[in-house]
Amino acid sequence: MADIFSAVKKIEFKGKDSKDPLSFRYYNPDEVVAGKKMKDHLRFGMSYWHTLTGGGVDVFGSKTYDRPWDKITDEMELAEFRVKAAFELMEKLGVPYFCFHDRDIAPEADTLEETNRRLDKIVDVIEAEMKRTGIKLLWGTSNCFSNPRFMHGAATSPHAEVFAYAAAQIKKAMEITKRLNGEGYVFWGGREGYESLLNTDVKMELDNLASMLQLACDYADEIGFKGQFYIEPKPKEPTKHQYDFDAGTVIGFLKTYNLDKKFKLNIEANHATLAGHTFQHELRIARVNGMLGSVDANQGDLLLGWDTDQFPTNIYDAVLAMYEILLDGGFKTGGLNFDSKLRRGSFDIEDIFYGYISGMDTFAYGLKVAAKIIEDKVFEKFVADRYSSYKNGIGKDIADKKIGFKELEAYALKHEVSTITSGRQEMLETILNNYIFG
Ligand code: XUL
Ligand code: CO
């Protein structure tokens, strides 16, 4: 292990009464919960972009983070150093996975050819570190949104040359993801959306977006990439309207273009709230459609209303997220990638550790509570009862699709509605709180 963060030792589980701020109180990787080790349920991931590449920049000000690599001026030397730093951080935190965009790990050069050469060089370093540590790649992706060429979108750019460039970039990113045994590949629609309908051919843009996804599937077959493809919904930001608005919209889009068997969803908490949904809502919609794949763990600030990507500390949300994930049978290829960044004012090295510890402990506690709620069948029993009228009589006929409007009218003419029961929301919320309080 490099010794870049020598002031911080490996973060250990010390239990809930620990006074050591650099310890886990709830995340105990080998502890078994609901028949599986915590680390295998949670499959935590580090986001390379926020943790290594980001510097605390916002629209009003420049970089604030104080990092050991700040003085390195050679771009490739810097990229290599960051790889070493990334793996040391993951080892010290006990984070078993990471996720990256192509442009996070290696700087873009003047030509695509040279950019790809640079990528290969850094992938060599990453591959060696993966071998040394056993840390794995949860998913790879391509940044087709930062460079000015993507100002009007990538797959949905009105300019075919940009579509071609994006395809070349995605092709290369898939190749390196495969080389690193990535368990998945994410498509987040960077600038795939529009600013104004006055200059936009929506139908052509949606067709082109679907074509790009189909081409990626074809290429995966060609090179034998077996990882899971994900789409990450987001309603707005950077564009006013992003095509992958929310889980429901993405599922509809994938079905329209016959792509739904090839993709699952990567649900991000802060994107859910930007869409006006809860995190649980997005997970539920993905789950009931058989498309829950992976999670970008973070949280927004409802008073701000933009993508603040904060480390998740909201225990209520974490419990309900883990509830959906467990009811889905747990992660298969996916995991909890902390697409989370430190506040601009949290510029010290220790803050990286505090950020990850807060998120990991929150989800560890969320897992334990959710497992108990499921074990006790608290909500399932209530919900099953609430819908029990579909188990027999007219309800069963409806559920079995055996009757039409005429029979239903005949039934309604004979039976006044007399069986409505309370939704008991407040009672259920109190029960949930009691499980959280422990
Ligand atoms: C942007 C976002 C991305 C994706 C990967 O809001 O969440 O970082 O997770 O491109
Ligand atoms: Co994300």
Tab-separated table of C-alpha atoms in Angstrom, residues 382 386 419-428:
chain	number	residue	atom	x	y	z
A	382	PHE	CA	-50.674	-5.281	6.514
A	386	ARG	CA	-55.369	-4.474	2.628
A	419	THR	CA	-65.753	-2.588	2.838
A	420	ILE	CA	-63.341	0.353	2.875
A	421	THR	CA	-60.793	0.185	5.694
A	422	SER	CA	-58.353	2.720	7.130
A	423	GLY	CA	-54.921	3.040	5.502
A	424	ARG	CA	-53.449	3.348	9.047
A	425	GLN	CA	-50.563	5.446	7.755
A	426	GLU	CA	-49.748	7.058	11.095
A	427	MET	CA	-49.769	3.700	12.863
A	428	LEU	CA	-47.409	2.245	10.255
